[in-house]
Coordinates of N, CA and C in Angstrom, one line a residue:
M681 N 248.1 185.0 149.2 CA 249.3 184.1 149.2 C 248.4 183.0 149.8
G682 N 248.7 181.7 149.4 CA 248.3 180.6 150.0 C 249.0 180.0 151.2
D683 N 248.5 178.9 151.9 CA 249.2 178.3 153.1 C 250.7 178.1 152.8
L684 N 250.9 177.5 151.8 CA 252.4 177.2 151.6 C 253.3 178.1 151.8
D685 N 252.9 179.6 151.4 CA 253.7 180.9 151.8 C 253.6 181.4 153.1
R686 N 252.6 180.8 153.8 CA 252.4 181.6 155.0 C 253.0 180.5 155.9
Q687 N 253.1 179.4 155.8 CA 253.4 178.3 156.6 C 253.4 178.8 158.4
R688 N 252.3 179.6 158.7 CA 251.8 179.8 159.9 C 252.5 179.2 161.4
E689 N 251.7 177.8 161.2 CA 251.9 176.8 162.1 C 253.6 176.4 162.5
Y690 N 253.9 176.5 161.2 CA 255.6 176.3 161.6 C 256.3 177.5 162.5
W691 N 256.0 178.6 161.9 CA 256.8 179.8 162.6 C 256.1 180.0 163.9
D692 N 255.2 179.5 164.2 CA 254.6 179.6 165.6 C 255.1 178.6 166.7
T693 N 255.8 177.6 166.0 CA 256.2 176.4 166.6 C 257.5 176.4 166.6
T694 N 258.0 175.7 165.8 CA 259.5 175.4 165.2 C 260.3 176.5 165.4
G695 N 259.4 177.5 164.4 CA 260.2 178.7 164.0 C 260.7 179.4 165.1
T696 N 259.9 179.4 166.3 CA 260.2 180.4 167.5 C 261.6 179.9 168.3
T697 N 262.1 178.8 167.6 CA 263.5 178.1 168.5 C 264.5 178.6 167.5
K698 N 264.3 179.1 166.0 CA 265.2 179.5 165.3 C 266.1 180.7 165.5
T699 N 267.4 181.0 164.9 CA 268.2 182.1 165.2 C 268.3 182.6 163.9
F700 N 268.0 183.8 163.4 CA 268.4 184.3 162.1 C 269.8 185.2 162.1
G701 N 270.5 184.9 161.2 CA 271.9 185.9 161.1 C 272.2 186.5 160.0
H702 N 271.5 186.7 159.1 CA 271.9 187.5 158.0 C 272.5 188.9 158.6
P703 N 273.6 189.3 158.1 CA 274.0 190.5 158.7 C 273.4 191.9 158.1
F704 N 273.2 192.8 158.7 CA 272.8 194.0 158.3 C 273.8 195.1 158.4
D705 N 274.2 195.8 157.2 CA 275.2 196.8 157.4 C 274.4 198.2 157.2
P706 N 274.6 198.7 158.2 CA 273.7 200.3 158.2 C 274.1 201.5 157.2
A707 N 275.5 201.1 156.2 CA 276.1 202.1 155.8 C 274.9 202.2 154.2
W708 N 274.3 201.0 154.4 CA 273.6 200.9 152.9 C 272.2 201.5 152.9
L709 N 271.7 202.3 154.4 CA 270.9 202.9 154.6 C 271.6 204.4 155.4
A710 N 272.7 204.6 155.2 CA 273.1 205.9 155.6 C 272.5 207.2 155.2
G711 N 272.1 207.0 154.1 CA 271.1 208.6 153.5 C 270.0 208.7 154.4
L712 N 269.6 207.6 155.2 CA 267.9 207.8 155.5 C 268.0 208.9 156.7
A713 N 267.2 209.7 157.1 CA 266.9 210.6 158.2 C 266.8 209.7 159.3
P714 N 267.4 210.2 160.6 CA 266.7 209.3 162.0 C 265.1 209.1 162.0
T715 N 264.5 210.0 161.3 CA 263.0 209.9 161.3 C 262.5 208.9 160.3
A716 N 263.3 208.5 159.5 CA 262.7 207.9 158.0 C 261.9 206.9 158.6
R717 N 260.8 206.5 157.8 CA 259.8 205.4 158.1 C 260.4 204.1 157.3
I718 N 260.7 203.4 158.2 CA 261.5 201.9 157.5 C 260.4 200.6 158.3
L719 N 260.3 199.9 157.4 CA 259.5 198.4 157.3 C 260.3 197.5 157.3
D720 N 260.3 196.6 158.4 CA 261.2 195.5 158.7 C 260.0 194.2 158.4
Y721 N 260.0 194.0 157.1 CA 258.9 192.9 156.7 C 259.5 191.4 157.1
G722 N 258.7 190.4 157.5 CA 259.1 189.3 158.1 C 260.3 189.4 159.1
C723 N 259.8 190.4 160.4 CA 260.7 190.6 161.5 C 261.1 189.6 162.4
G724 N 260.2 188.6 162.4 CA 260.6 187.5 163.2 C 260.5 188.0 164.6
Y725 N 261.8 187.6 165.6 CA 261.6 187.9 166.8 C 262.4 189.5 166.8
G726 N 262.5 190.1 165.9 CA 262.6 191.5 165.9 C 264.1 191.9 165.9
R727 N 265.1 191.0 165.6 CA 266.5 191.3 165.7 C 266.8 192.5 165.1
L728 N 266.6 192.5 163.5 CA 266.9 194.0 162.7 C 265.9 195.1 163.2
T729 N 264.9 194.7 163.6 CA 263.8 196.0 164.1 C 265.0 196.5 165.4
G730 N 265.4 196.0 166.3 CA 266.0 196.3 167.4 C 267.5 197.1 166.8
E731 N 268.0 196.2 165.6 CA 269.2 196.8 165.3 C 269.3 198.2 164.6
L732 N 268.0 198.5 164.1 CA 267.9 199.5 163.6 C 267.4 200.7 164.2
A733 N 266.7 200.3 165.3 CA 266.5 201.5 166.7 C 268.0 201.7 167.4
G734 N 268.4 200.6 167.6 CA 269.9 201.1 167.9 C 270.9 201.7 167.1
H735 N 270.8 202.0 165.9 CA 271.3 202.8 164.9 C 270.9 204.2 164.8
G736 N 269.7 204.5 165.7 CA 269.1 205.8 165.8 C 267.7 205.7 164.9
W737 N 267.5 205.0 164.1 CA 266.1 205.1 163.4 C 264.9 204.9 164.1
T738 N 264.2 205.8 164.2 CA 262.9 206.0 165.5 C 261.6 205.6 164.6
G739 N 261.6 205.6 163.2 CA 260.3 205.1 162.8 C 260.3 203.9 162.4
V740 N 260.7 202.8 163.0 CA 260.8 201.5 162.5 C 259.5 200.7 163.1
E741 N 259.1 200.1 162.0 CA 257.9 199.1 162.4 C 258.3 197.7 162.0
G742 N 258.2 196.5 162.6 CA 258.3 195.4 162.3 C 256.9 194.3 162.1
V743 N 256.6 193.7 160.9 CA 255.5 192.8 160.9 C 256.2 191.8 160.5
D744 N 254.9 190.6 160.9 CA 255.2 189.2 160.7 C 254.1 188.4 160.8
V745 N 254.1 187.1 160.0 CA 252.7 186.4 160.1 C 252.5 185.5 161.4
A746 N 253.6 185.4 162.2 CA 253.4 184.8 163.5 C 253.4 185.4 164.8
P747 N 252.2 185.2 165.6 CA 252.1 186.1 166.6 C 253.2 185.4 167.9
Q748 N 253.7 184.3 168.0 CA 254.4 183.5 168.9 C 255.8 184.3 168.7
L749 N 256.2 184.5 167.1 CA 257.5 185.1 167.0 C 257.5 186.7 167.3
L750 N 256.4 186.8 167.2 CA 256.3 188.7 167.6 C 256.0 188.8 169.3
A751 N 255.4 187.8 169.7 CA 255.5 188.2 171.0 C 256.7 187.9 172.0
R752 N 257.7 187.2 171.3 CA 259.3 187.1 171.5 C 259.8 188.4 171.1
A753 N 259.5 189.1 169.9 CA 260.0 190.3 169.5 C 259.6 191.4 170.7
R754 N 258.4 191.5 171.2 CA 257.9 192.6 172.0 C 258.4 192.5 173.3
A755 N 258.7 191.2 173.6 CA 259.3 191.0 175.0 C 260.7 191.6 174.7
A756 N 261.5 191.3 173.8 CA 263.1 191.7 173.7 C 263.3 193.4 173.4
H757 N 261.9 194.0 172.8 CA 261.9 195.4 172.3 C 260.6 195.8 172.6
P758 N 260.6 196.1 173.7 CA 258.9 196.6 174.3 C 258.9 197.8 173.7
A759 N 259.8 198.8 173.3 CA 259.6 200.3 173.0 C 259.4 200.0 171.4
A760 N 259.6 199.3 170.9 CA 259.4 199.1 169.3 C 257.9 198.8 169.0
R761 N 257.6 198.8 167.6 CA 256.3 198.7 167.3 C 256.2 197.3 166.2
F762 N 255.3 196.5 166.7 CA 255.1 195.3 165.6 C 253.6 195.2 165.3
T763 N 253.8 194.6 164.4 CA 252.3 194.0 163.8 C 252.2 192.8 163.4
V764 N 250.9 192.2 163.8 CA 250.7 190.7 163.2 C 249.7 191.0 161.5
L765 N 250.6 190.2 160.8 CA 250.0 190.3 159.5 C 248.8 189.0 159.5
D766 N 247.4 189.4 159.2 CA 246.6 188.6 159.1 C 246.4 187.8 157.9
E767 N 246.5 189.0 156.6 CA 246.5 188.3 155.4 C 247.2 189.0 154.5
P768 N 248.5 188.2 154.7 CA 250.0 188.5 154.0 C 250.0 188.1 152.6
P769 N 250.5 189.0 151.7 CA 251.2 190.0 152.0 C 250.7 191.3 152.1
R770 N 249.4 191.6 152.4 CA 248.7 192.5 152.7 C 249.0 193.3 153.7
L771 N 249.2 194.8 153.7 CA 250.0 195.4 154.7 C 248.7 196.7 155.0
P772 N 248.8 196.8 156.2 CA 247.6 197.9 156.5 C 248.0 199.3 156.8
H773 N 248.8 199.6 155.6 CA 249.4 201.0 155.4 C 248.9 201.6 154.4
A774 N 248.9 202.9 154.1 CA 248.4 203.4 152.7 C 249.7 203.4 151.8
A775 N 249.3 203.9 150.6 CA 250.4 203.8 149.6 C 251.6 204.9 150.0
A776 N 253.1 204.4 149.7 CA 254.0 205.4 149.7 C 254.3 205.8 151.1
A777 N 254.0 204.8 151.9 CA 254.0 205.0 153.6 C 255.4 205.0 154.1
F778 N 256.3 204.2 153.3 CA 257.7 204.1 153.9 C 258.8 204.6 153.1
D779 N 259.8 205.0 153.8 CA 261.2 205.4 153.2 C 262.1 204.4 152.9
A780 N 261.9 203.3 153.6 CA 262.8 202.0 153.2 C 262.0 200.5 154.0
A781 N 262.4 199.8 153.2 CA 262.0 198.2 153.9 C 263.2 197.2 153.7
L782 N 263.2 196.7 154.6 CA 264.3 195.4 154.7 C 263.3 194.2 154.7
L783 N 264.0 193.3 153.8 CA 263.3 192.0 153.4 C 264.6 190.9 153.7
F784 N 264.7 190.3 154.8 CA 265.9 189.4 155.2 C 265.3 188.0 155.4
A785 N 265.9 187.3 154.6 CA 265.6 185.9 154.6 C 264.0 185.4 154.7
V786 N 263.3 186.6 153.9 CA 262.1 186.2 153.7 C 261.5 185.3 152.5
L787 N 261.9 186.0 151.5 CA 261.8 185.1 150.2 C 261.9 183.7 150.2
T788 N 263.1 183.3 151.1 CA 263.2 181.7 151.2 C 262.1 181.0 152.0
C789 N 261.3 181.7 152.6 CA 260.3 180.9 153.4 C 259.0 181.1 152.8
I790 N 259.0 181.9 151.2 CA 257.6 181.7 150.4 C 258.3 181.2 149.3
P791 N 257.9 179.8 149.1 CA 258.2 178.9 148.1 C 257.7 179.2 147.0
T792 N 256.7 179.8 146.5 CA 255.9 180.0 145.0 C 256.1 181.3 144.5
D793 N 255.9 181.1 143.1 CA 256.4 182.4 142.2 C 255.4 183.2 142.6
E794 N 253.9 183.0 142.7 CA 253.0 183.6 143.0 C 253.1 184.6 144.3
G795 N 253.3 183.9 145.2 CA 253.4 184.3 146.7 C 254.9 185.7 146.6
Q796 N 255.9 185.2 146.1 CA 256.8 186.3 146.0 C 256.5 187.6 145.1
R797 N 256.1 187.3 144.0 CA 255.5 188.4 143.1 C 254.5 189.2 143.7
A798 N 253.5 188.5 144.7 CA 252.6 189.2 145.6 C 253.2 190.2 146.6
L799 N 254.3 189.5 147.1 CA 254.9 190.4 148.1 C 255.6 191.4 147.9
L800 N 256.4 191.4 146.5 CA 257.4 192.5 145.8 C 256.3 193.7 145.3
A801 N 255.0 193.1 145.1 CA 254.1 194.2 144.4 C 253.5 194.9 145.7
E802 N 253.2 194.5 146.9 CA 253.0 194.9 147.9 C 254.0 196.2 148.6
L803 N 255.1 195.2 148.3 CA 256.2 196.2 149.1 C 256.3 197.4 148.2
H804 N 256.4 197.5 146.6 CA 256.2 198.6 146.0 C 255.3 199.5 146.3
R805 N 253.9 199.2 146.6 CA 252.9 199.7 146.5 C 253.1 200.7 148.1
V806 N 253.9 200.0 149.0 CA 253.6 200.5 150.1 C 255.1 201.8 150.5
L807 N 256.1 201.3 149.4 CA 257.3 202.4 149.5 C 257.2 203.6 148.8
A808 N 257.6 204.7 149.2 CA 257.7 206.2 148.4 C 258.5 206.2 147.1
P809 N 258.0 206.9 146.2 CA 258.9 207.0 145.1 C 260.4 207.3 145.6
G810 N 261.4 206.5 144.9 CA 262.9 206.8 145.4 C 263.3 205.9 146.7
A811 N 262.0 205.3 147.6 CA 262.7 204.5 148.7 C 263.3 203.5 148.4
L812 N 264.0 202.9 149.6 CA 265.0 201.8 149.3 C 264.5 200.7 149.8
L813 N 264.9 199.3 149.1 CA 264.7 198.0 149.5 C 265.7 196.9 149.5
Y814 N 266.2 196.5 150.7 CA 267.0 196.1 151.2 C 266.9 194.8 151.4
V815 N 267.3 193.7 150.4 CA 266.9 192.1 150.4 C 268.3 191.7 151.0
S816 N 267.9 190.6 151.6 CA 268.9 189.4 151.7 C 268.4 188.1 151.7
D817 N 268.9 187.2 150.8 CA 268.3 185.8 150.8 C 269.4 185.0 149.9
M818 N 268.9 183.8 149.9 CA 269.7 182.6 149.3 C 269.4 182.3 147.7
G819 N 270.6 182.6 147.2 CA 270.9 181.8 145.6 C 270.8 180.5 145.7
L820 N 270.8 179.8 144.5 CA 271.4 178.3 144.6 C 272.6 178.3 145.1
Q821 N 272.9 177.1 145.9 CA 274.1 176.8 146.4 C 274.6 175.6 145.3
D822 N 275.9 175.7 145.3 CA 276.3 174.6 144.5 C 277.5 173.3 145.1
D823 N 277.0 173.3 146.3 CA 277.6 171.8 147.1 C 276.2 170.6 146.6
E824 N 277.1 169.6 147.0 CA 276.4 168.3 146.7 C 275.2 168.0 147.6
R825 N 275.2 168.7 149.1 CA 273.8 168.4 149.5 C 272.9 169.2 149.3
N826 N 273.0 170.2 148.6 CA 271.8 171.2 148.4 C 271.4 170.7 146.9
R827 N 272.4 170.6 146.2 CA 272.1 170.1 145.0 C 271.2 168.8 144.5
A828 N 271.4 167.7 145.6 CA 270.7 166.7 146.1 C 269.1 166.7 146.3
R829 N 268.9 168.2 147.5 CA 267.7 168.3 147.6 C 267.0 169.2 146.6
Y830 N 267.5 169.9 145.8 CA 267.0 170.6 144.8 C 266.2 169.7 143.7
E831 N 267.4 168.6 143.4 CA 266.7 167.7 142.5 C 265.5 166.8 143.0
R832 N 265.7 166.4 144.2 CA 264.5 165.5 144.9 C 263.5 166.1 145.0
F833 N 263.3 167.4 145.4 CA 261.9 168.1 145.8 C 261.4 169.1 144.4
A834 N 262.4 169.0 143.3 CA 261.7 169.6 142.3 C 260.5 169.2 141.6
A835 N 260.4 167.4 141.7 CA 259.5 166.8 141.0 C 258.1 167.0 142.0
V836 N 258.3 167.7 143.2 CA 257.3 167.4 144.3 C 256.5 168.8 144.4
H837 N 257.5 169.8 144.1 CA 257.0 171.4 144.4 C 257.1 172.0 143.2
G838 N 257.6 171.3 141.7 CA 257.5 172.2 140.8 C 258.6 173.4 140.5
T839 N 259.3 173.6 141.3 CA 260.2 174.4 141.0 C 261.7 174.1 141.7
Y840 N 262.8 174.0 140.8 CA 264.1 173.6 141.1 C 264.7 174.8 142.1
G841 N 265.0 174.0 143.3 CA 265.5 175.5 144.5 C 264.6 175.3 145.8
V842 N 263.3 174.5 145.3 CA 262.2 174.5 146.5 C 262.7 173.0 147.2
F843 N 262.8 173.1 148.5 CA 262.8 172.1 149.0 C 262.2 171.7 150.6
E844 N 262.4 170.8 151.0 CA 261.7 170.4 152.4 C 262.7 170.5 153.3
T845 N 263.0 171.2 154.6 CA 263.7 170.8 155.6 C 263.4 169.7 156.4
G846 N 264.5 169.3 157.4 CA 264.2 168.1 158.1 C 263.3 168.3 159.5
D847 N 262.7 169.6 159.6 CA 261.8 169.8 160.6 C 260.5 170.4 160.0
G848 N 260.2 170.5 159.0 CA 258.7 170.7 158.6 C 258.6 172.0 158.1
A849 N 259.6 172.7 157.4 CA 259.4 173.7 156.8 C 259.8 173.5 154.9
V850 N 259.0 174.3 154.3 CA 259.7 174.3 152.6 C 260.0 175.4 152.4
V851 N 261.2 175.8 151.8 CA 262.0 176.9 151.6 C 262.5 176.8 150.2
R852 N 263.1 178.1 149.8 CA 263.4 178.0 148.3 C 264.6 178.9 148.3
H853 N 265.7 178.5 147.7 CA 266.8 179.2 147.3 C 266.4 179.6 145.5
H854 N 267.2 180.6 145.3 CA 267.0 181.4 143.8 C 268.1 181.3 142.8
T855 N 267.6 181.3 141.8 CA 268.4 181.4 140.6 C 269.0 182.9 140.6
D856 N 269.8 183.4 139.9 CA 270.0 184.8 139.5 C 268.7 185.4 138.7
A857 N 268.5 184.6 137.6 CA 267.3 185.3 136.7 C 266.1 185.5 137.4
W858 N 265.9 184.6 138.3 CA 264.6 184.8 139.3 C 264.7 186.3 139.8
F859 N 265.9 186.4 140.3 CA 266.0 187.6 141.4 C 265.8 188.7 140.3
A860 N 266.2 188.5 139.2 CA 266.2 189.9 138.1 C 265.2 190.1 137.7
D861 N 264.0 189.1 137.7 CA 263.0 189.0 137.1 C 261.7 189.6 138.3
L862 N 262.4 189.1 139.5 CA 261.0 189.6 140.7 C 261.7 191.1 140.9
F863 N 262.9 191.5 140.7 CA 262.9 193.0 141.1 C 262.8 193.9 140.1
A864 N 262.0 193.5 139.1 CA 262.3 194.4 137.8 C 261.6 195.8 138.0
A865 N 260.8 195.9 139.0 CA 260.2 197.2 139.2 C 261.1 198.3 140.0
F866 N 262.1 197.7 140.4 CA 263.0 198.5 141.5 C 264.7 198.6 140.4
D867 N 265.1 199.8 140.9 CA 266.2 200.0 140.1 C 267.2 199.4 141.1
P868 N 268.4 198.5 140.8 CA 269.4 198.3 141.3 C 270.3 199.3 141.8
V869 N 270.8 199.3 143.0 CA 271.8 200.3 143.6 C 273.2 199.4 143.9
D870 N 272.9 198.7 144.6 CA 274.1 197.8 144.9 C 273.8 196.4 145.1
S871 N 274.8 195.6 145.2 CA 274.5 193.9 145.6 C 276.1 193.6 146.1
R872 N 275.8 192.4 146.6 CA 277.0 191.6 147.1 C 276.7 190.2 147.5
E873 N 277.6 189.4 147.3 CA 277.6 188.1 148.2 C 278.3 187.9 149.4
I874 N 277.7 187.4 150.4 CA 278.4 187.1 151.7 C 278.0 185.8 152.3
P875 N 279.0 185.5 153.3 CA 278.5 183.9 153.8 C 277.5 184.0 155.1
V876 N 276.8 183.3 155.1 CA 275.9 183.5 156.3 C 275.6 181.7 156.8
R877 N 275.0 181.7 158.0 CA 274.5 180.4 158.5 C 272.7 180.3 158.3
T878 N 272.3 179.6 157.7 CA 270.7 179.2 157.8 C 270.2 179.3 159.1
M879 N 269.0 179.1 159.2 CA 268.5 179.1 160.5 C 268.4 177.8 161.3
N880 N 269.0 176.7 160.5 CA 269.3 175.2 160.9 C 270.9 175.5 161.0
G881 N 271.7 176.5 161.2 CA 273.1 176.6 161.3 C 273.9 175.9 160.2
N882 N 273.5 176.0 159.1 CA 274.1 175.4 158.0 C 275.0 176.5 157.2
P883 N 276.2 176.2 156.8 CA 276.7 177.7 156.1 C 276.4 177.7 154.7
V884 N 276.1 178.7 153.9 CA 275.4 179.0 152.8 C 276.1 180.4 152.4
S885 N 276.2 180.9 151.1 CA 276.2 182.0 150.5 C 275.0 182.7 150.3
A886 N 274.8 183.9 150.8 CA 273.5 184.7 150.3 C 274.0 185.6 149.8
R887 N 273.0 186.2 149.0 CA 272.9 187.4 148.1 C 272.2 188.4 148.8
Q888 N 272.9 189.6 148.9 CA 272.1 191.4 149.4 C 271.8 192.2 148.0
F889 N 271.0 192.7 148.3 CA 270.4 193.7 147.2 C 270.1 195.0 147.7
L890 N 270.6 196.1 147.5 CA 270.2 197.7 147.9 C 269.4 197.7 146.4
L891 N 267.9 198.1 146.3 CA 267.1 198.5 145.4 C 266.4 199.7 145.8
R892 N 265.9 200.2 144.6 CA 265.2 201.7 144.7 C 264.2 201.4 144.2
R893 N 263.0 202.2 144.7 CA 261.6 202.0 144.2 C 261.5 203.1 143.3
V894 N 261.1 202.5 141.8 CA 261.3 203.6 140.8 C 259.7 204.1 141.1

């Protein structure tokens, strides 16, 4: 995963001020035992890690590339386990180590095809057969503001849907065809479209997917 897909400097400075709001529905993980091993990949300041613990799951671990975000997570959730990823997306875990993983607004922060494919391959490795992957992320938006950004930055970054924010990040919104290709190694369980706000407070439509590791 290259520097563009890590953007560690951004997440350790400007990114520490952001609020992440994609909603988590515990009903989608209702079949998991309280002791299930759950990975919160790209956990940021630990919002979902804390929610999972609050719903009674005890085997939760949050991982992220940004030490400063994880410092905030540890302060907010001192009993939780958090790990800094030095060489993302590589995880310091054995194969089939987890029963479920959350990937909330992480793909949008990894602009390249190669980076996203590497991450899904690593998650497939650490998830046990039959384990669940719960994804929440942004598809392409159809409003004028976003269409103009997609057009403007497609020539710069080579992918329609990749664009630069006004505060220094490079992010990505996705086509349905790309989501389908990216998740090809997983079986679909459920999906839905929901309204969310981006980390900069803009209203968008997000896609959530519940997938099962083959």
